[in-house]
Short mmCIF file of N, CA, C and O in Angstrom, two decimals:
data_model
loop_
_atom_site.label_atom_id
_atom_site.label_comp_id
_atom_site.label_asym_id
_atom_site.label_seq_id
_atom_site.Cartn_x
_atom_site.Cartn_y
_atom_site.Cartn_z
N UNK A 1 167.59 67.64 30.82
CA UNK A 1 166.15 67.62 30.73
C UNK A 1 165.71 66.25 30.23
O UNK A 1 166.22 65.73 29.25
N UNK A 2 164.75 65.64 30.88
CA UNK A 2 164.24 64.33 30.49
C UNK A 2 163.24 64.46 29.37
O UNK A 2 162.48 65.39 29.30
N UNK A 3 163.25 63.45 28.51
CA UNK A 3 162.30 63.40 27.41
C UNK A 3 161.03 62.71 27.88
O UNK A 3 161.07 61.73 28.61
N UNK A 4 159.91 63.19 27.45
CA UNK A 4 158.62 62.56 27.76
C UNK A 4 158.14 61.72 26.59
O UNK A 4 156.97 61.43 26.49
N UNK A 5 159.04 61.34 25.71
CA UNK A 5 158.70 60.55 24.54
C UNK A 5 158.30 59.14 24.99
O UNK A 5 159.12 58.38 25.47
N UNK A 6 157.05 58.79 24.81
CA UNK A 6 156.57 57.49 25.25
C UNK A 6 157.05 56.36 24.35
O UNK A 6 156.90 55.20 24.68
N UNK A 7 157.63 56.69 23.18
CA UNK A 7 158.13 55.67 22.28
C UNK A 7 159.58 55.29 22.58
O UNK A 7 160.10 54.34 22.01
N UNK A 8 160.22 56.02 23.46
CA UNK A 8 161.60 55.71 23.81
C UNK A 8 161.64 54.39 24.58
O UNK A 8 160.78 54.11 25.39
N UNK A 9 162.65 53.55 24.32
CA UNK A 9 162.74 52.27 25.02
C UNK A 9 162.99 52.47 26.50
O UNK A 9 163.63 53.44 26.91
N UNK A 10 162.47 51.56 27.29
CA UNK A 10 162.70 51.61 28.72
C UNK A 10 164.17 51.38 29.00
O UNK A 10 164.86 50.70 28.26
N UNK A 11 164.65 51.91 30.10
CA UNK A 11 166.07 51.80 30.45
C UNK A 11 166.49 50.34 30.61
O UNK A 11 167.63 49.98 30.36
N UNK A 12 165.56 49.47 31.00
CA UNK A 12 165.92 48.07 31.23
C UNK A 12 166.14 47.31 29.93
O UNK A 12 166.74 46.24 29.95
N UNK A 13 165.68 47.84 28.79
CA UNK A 13 165.86 47.14 27.53
C UNK A 13 167.09 47.63 26.78
O UNK A 13 167.46 47.05 25.78
N UNK A 14 167.74 48.66 27.26
CA UNK A 14 168.92 49.17 26.59
C UNK A 14 170.12 48.33 26.97
O UNK A 14 170.23 47.83 28.08
N UNK A 15 171.02 48.17 26.02
CA UNK A 15 172.23 47.41 26.26
C UNK A 15 173.12 48.16 27.23
O UNK A 15 173.41 49.33 27.03
N UNK A 16 173.52 47.49 28.26
CA UNK A 16 174.37 48.08 29.28
C UNK A 16 175.78 47.54 29.15
O UNK A 16 175.98 46.42 28.69
N UNK A 17 176.79 48.30 29.58
CA UNK A 17 178.15 47.78 29.56
C UNK A 17 178.23 46.47 30.35
O UNK A 17 177.64 46.34 31.42
N UNK A 18 178.90 45.51 29.81
CA UNK A 18 179.03 44.23 30.47
C UNK A 18 177.98 43.22 30.05
O UNK A 18 178.05 42.07 30.44
N UNK A 19 177.00 43.63 29.26
CA UNK A 19 175.95 42.70 28.81
C UNK A 19 176.47 41.71 27.78
O UNK A 19 176.00 40.60 27.70
N UNK A 20 177.44 42.11 26.97
CA UNK A 20 178.01 41.23 25.96
C UNK A 20 179.31 40.64 26.50
O UNK A 20 180.14 41.36 27.04
N UNK A 21 179.47 39.33 26.33
CA UNK A 21 180.68 38.68 26.83
C UNK A 21 181.35 37.92 25.69
O UNK A 21 180.71 37.51 24.72
N UNK A 22 182.65 37.73 25.81
CA UNK A 22 183.41 37.04 24.77
C UNK A 22 183.33 35.52 24.95
O UNK A 22 182.67 35.03 25.87
N UNK A 23 184.01 34.80 24.08
CA UNK A 23 183.95 33.34 24.11
C UNK A 23 184.50 32.76 25.41
O UNK A 23 183.93 31.81 25.95
N UNK A 24 185.60 33.30 25.90
CA UNK A 24 186.20 32.75 27.12
C UNK A 24 185.26 32.88 28.31
O UNK A 24 185.08 31.93 29.07
N UNK A 25 184.66 34.05 28.47
CA UNK A 25 183.73 34.24 29.59
C UNK A 25 182.47 33.40 29.40
O UNK A 25 181.95 32.83 30.35
N UNK A 26 182.00 33.31 28.17
CA UNK A 26 180.82 32.48 27.89
C UNK A 26 181.09 31.03 28.22
O UNK A 26 180.26 30.36 28.86
N UNK A 27 182.25 30.53 27.82
CA UNK A 27 182.61 29.14 28.12
C UNK A 27 182.65 28.91 29.62
O UNK A 27 182.17 27.89 30.10
N UNK A 28 183.19 29.87 30.37
CA UNK A 28 183.24 29.74 31.82
C UNK A 28 181.84 29.75 32.43
O UNK A 28 181.55 28.96 33.33
N UNK A 29 180.98 30.62 31.92
CA UNK A 29 179.61 30.72 32.44
C UNK A 29 178.86 29.41 32.21
O UNK A 29 178.16 28.93 33.10
N UNK A 30 179.02 28.83 31.02
CA UNK A 30 178.30 27.60 30.68
C UNK A 30 179.04 26.33 31.06
O UNK A 30 178.53 25.22 30.88
N UNK A 31 180.27 26.49 31.58
CA UNK A 31 181.10 25.36 31.99
C UNK A 31 181.38 24.40 30.83
O UNK A 31 181.22 23.19 30.94
N UNK A 32 181.75 24.99 29.67
CA UNK A 32 182.14 24.23 28.49
C UNK A 32 183.45 24.80 27.97
O UNK A 32 183.92 25.85 28.42
N UNK A 33 184.05 24.13 27.02
CA UNK A 33 185.27 24.61 26.38
C UNK A 33 184.92 25.62 25.27
O UNK A 33 183.84 25.55 24.69
N UNK A 34 185.86 26.51 24.97
CA UNK A 34 185.67 27.46 23.88
C UNK A 34 185.44 26.70 22.57
O UNK A 34 184.61 27.09 21.75
N UNK A 35 186.14 25.59 22.39
CA UNK A 35 185.95 24.77 21.20
C UNK A 35 184.53 24.25 21.06
O UNK A 35 184.01 24.11 19.95
N UNK A 36 183.90 23.97 22.19
CA UNK A 36 182.50 23.52 22.16
C UNK A 36 181.60 24.64 21.63
O UNK A 36 180.72 24.39 20.80
N UNK A 37 181.84 25.87 22.07
CA UNK A 37 181.05 27.01 21.56
C UNK A 37 181.22 27.15 20.05
O UNK A 37 180.25 27.36 19.32
N UNK A 38 182.45 27.01 19.60
CA UNK A 38 182.73 27.14 18.16
C UNK A 38 182.06 26.02 17.37
O UNK A 38 181.51 26.25 16.30
N UNK A 39 182.09 24.83 17.93
CA UNK A 39 181.42 23.69 17.29
C UNK A 39 179.92 23.92 17.22
O UNK A 39 179.28 23.69 16.18
N UNK A 40 179.32 24.36 18.33
CA UNK A 40 177.89 24.66 18.35
C UNK A 40 177.53 25.69 17.28
O UNK A 40 176.53 25.54 16.58
N UNK A 41 178.35 26.74 17.16
CA UNK A 41 178.06 27.78 16.16
C UNK A 41 178.08 27.18 14.75
O UNK A 41 177.23 27.50 13.93
N UNK A 42 179.06 26.32 14.47
CA UNK A 42 179.16 25.74 13.13
C UNK A 42 177.98 24.81 12.83
O UNK A 42 177.60 24.64 11.67
N UNK A 43 177.41 24.23 13.88
CA UNK A 43 176.27 23.33 13.72
C UNK A 43 174.92 24.03 13.84
O UNK A 43 173.87 23.40 13.67
N UNK A 44 174.95 25.33 14.14
CA UNK A 44 173.70 26.08 14.33
C UNK A 44 173.02 25.76 15.64
O UNK A 44 171.81 25.90 15.75
N UNK A 45 173.80 25.34 16.63
CA UNK A 45 173.26 25.01 17.95
C UNK A 45 173.83 25.98 18.98
O UNK A 45 174.59 26.88 18.64
N UNK A 46 173.48 25.74 20.23
CA UNK A 46 174.03 26.55 21.32
C UNK A 46 173.30 27.86 21.49
O UNK A 46 172.27 28.12 20.86
N UNK A 47 173.83 28.70 22.36
CA UNK A 47 173.17 29.99 22.64
C UNK A 47 173.30 30.94 21.45
O UNK A 47 174.23 30.83 20.64
N UNK A 48 172.38 31.85 21.37
CA UNK A 48 172.40 32.88 20.34
C UNK A 48 173.66 33.73 20.50
O UNK A 48 174.07 34.01 21.63
N UNK A 49 174.25 34.14 19.40
CA UNK A 49 175.46 34.96 19.45
C UNK A 49 175.34 36.10 18.45
O UNK A 49 174.46 36.10 17.60
N UNK A 50 176.25 37.05 18.58
CA UNK A 50 176.29 38.18 17.66
C UNK A 50 177.69 38.30 17.09
O UNK A 50 178.67 38.09 17.80
N UNK A 51 177.78 38.64 15.83
CA UNK A 51 179.07 38.91 15.21
C UNK A 51 179.20 40.41 15.09
O UNK A 51 178.31 41.10 14.58
N UNK A 52 180.30 40.92 15.57
CA UNK A 52 180.56 42.36 15.54
C UNK A 52 181.73 42.59 14.60
O UNK A 52 182.81 42.02 14.79
N UNK A 53 181.51 43.42 13.61
CA UNK A 53 182.56 43.72 12.65
C UNK A 53 182.97 42.53 11.80
O UNK A 53 184.06 42.50 11.27
N UNK A 54 182.11 41.53 11.72
CA UNK A 54 182.39 40.38 10.89
C UNK A 54 183.32 39.35 11.51
O UNK A 54 183.45 38.26 10.99
N UNK A 55 183.98 39.68 12.61
CA UNK A 55 184.94 38.75 13.20
C UNK A 55 184.71 38.47 14.68
O UNK A 55 184.89 37.34 15.12
N UNK A 56 184.39 39.50 15.43
CA UNK A 56 184.23 39.32 16.87
C UNK A 56 182.92 38.61 17.19
O UNK A 56 181.87 39.00 16.68
N UNK A 57 182.99 37.60 18.02
CA UNK A 57 181.80 36.87 18.44
C UNK A 57 181.52 37.25 19.88
O UNK A 57 182.40 37.18 20.74
N UNK A 58 180.29 37.66 20.14
CA UNK A 58 179.90 38.04 21.50
C UNK A 58 178.55 37.41 21.81
O UNK A 58 177.71 37.20 20.94
N UNK A 59 178.36 37.13 23.08
CA UNK A 59 177.12 36.54 23.58
C UNK A 59 176.49 37.51 24.57
O UNK A 59 177.19 38.12 25.38
N UNK A 60 175.19 37.63 24.52
CA UNK A 60 174.45 38.48 25.45
C UNK A 60 174.12 37.64 26.69
O UNK A 60 173.71 36.49 26.59
N UNK A 61 174.34 38.21 27.86
CA UNK A 61 174.11 37.48 29.11
C UNK A 61 172.69 36.92 29.22
O UNK A 61 172.49 35.81 29.70
N UNK A 62 171.70 37.66 28.74
CA UNK A 62 170.31 37.18 28.80
C UNK A 62 170.12 35.94 27.94
O UNK A 62 169.40 35.02 28.32
N UNK A 63 170.81 35.88 26.78
CA UNK A 63 170.71 34.71 25.93
C UNK A 63 171.38 33.50 26.58
O UNK A 63 170.90 32.37 26.44
N UNK A 64 172.46 33.74 27.32
CA UNK A 64 173.13 32.64 28.02
C UNK A 64 172.25 32.09 29.12
O UNK A 64 172.15 30.88 29.31
N UNK A 65 171.57 32.98 29.84
CA UNK A 65 170.66 32.54 30.89
C UNK A 65 169.51 31.73 30.32
O UNK A 65 169.14 30.68 30.86
N UNK A 66 168.96 32.18 29.20
CA UNK A 66 167.85 31.46 28.56
C UNK A 66 168.32 30.10 28.06
O UNK A 66 167.61 29.10 28.21
N UNK A 67 169.50 30.04 27.48
CA UNK A 67 170.04 28.78 26.98
C UNK A 67 170.28 27.80 28.13
O UNK A 67 169.92 26.62 28.05
N UNK A 68 170.87 28.28 29.20
CA UNK A 68 171.15 27.43 30.35
C UNK A 68 169.86 26.89 30.96
O UNK A 68 169.76 25.72 31.33
N UNK A 69 168.84 27.74 31.04
CA UNK A 69 167.56 27.32 31.61
C UNK A 69 166.88 26.28 30.72
O UNK A 69 166.34 25.29 31.20
N UNK A 70 166.94 26.49 29.41
CA UNK A 70 166.31 25.56 28.48
C UNK A 70 167.05 24.22 28.45
O UNK A 70 166.45 23.18 28.16
N UNK A 71 168.33 24.24 28.73
CA UNK A 71 169.16 23.03 28.69
C UNK A 71 169.11 22.23 29.99
O UNK A 71 169.57 21.11 30.02
N UNK A 72 168.57 22.83 31.03
CA UNK A 72 168.55 22.17 32.35
C UNK A 72 167.51 21.08 32.43
O UNK A 72 166.60 20.94 31.73
#
């Protein structure tokens, strides 16, 4: 049964499998080295990232697209 709750987020705003990518995939998408991503993070530059469990670093595909567009 579907909910008619108008406060529920739209399906397009929910995180979907595959939306978060690791450093290797991010580096390939942006055509940079993984070390460059790490350097950017230490300098507070580069695309927005998320830390999961205090250790895992993941990037959201939408943030990568926005970063690439802004850098072009």
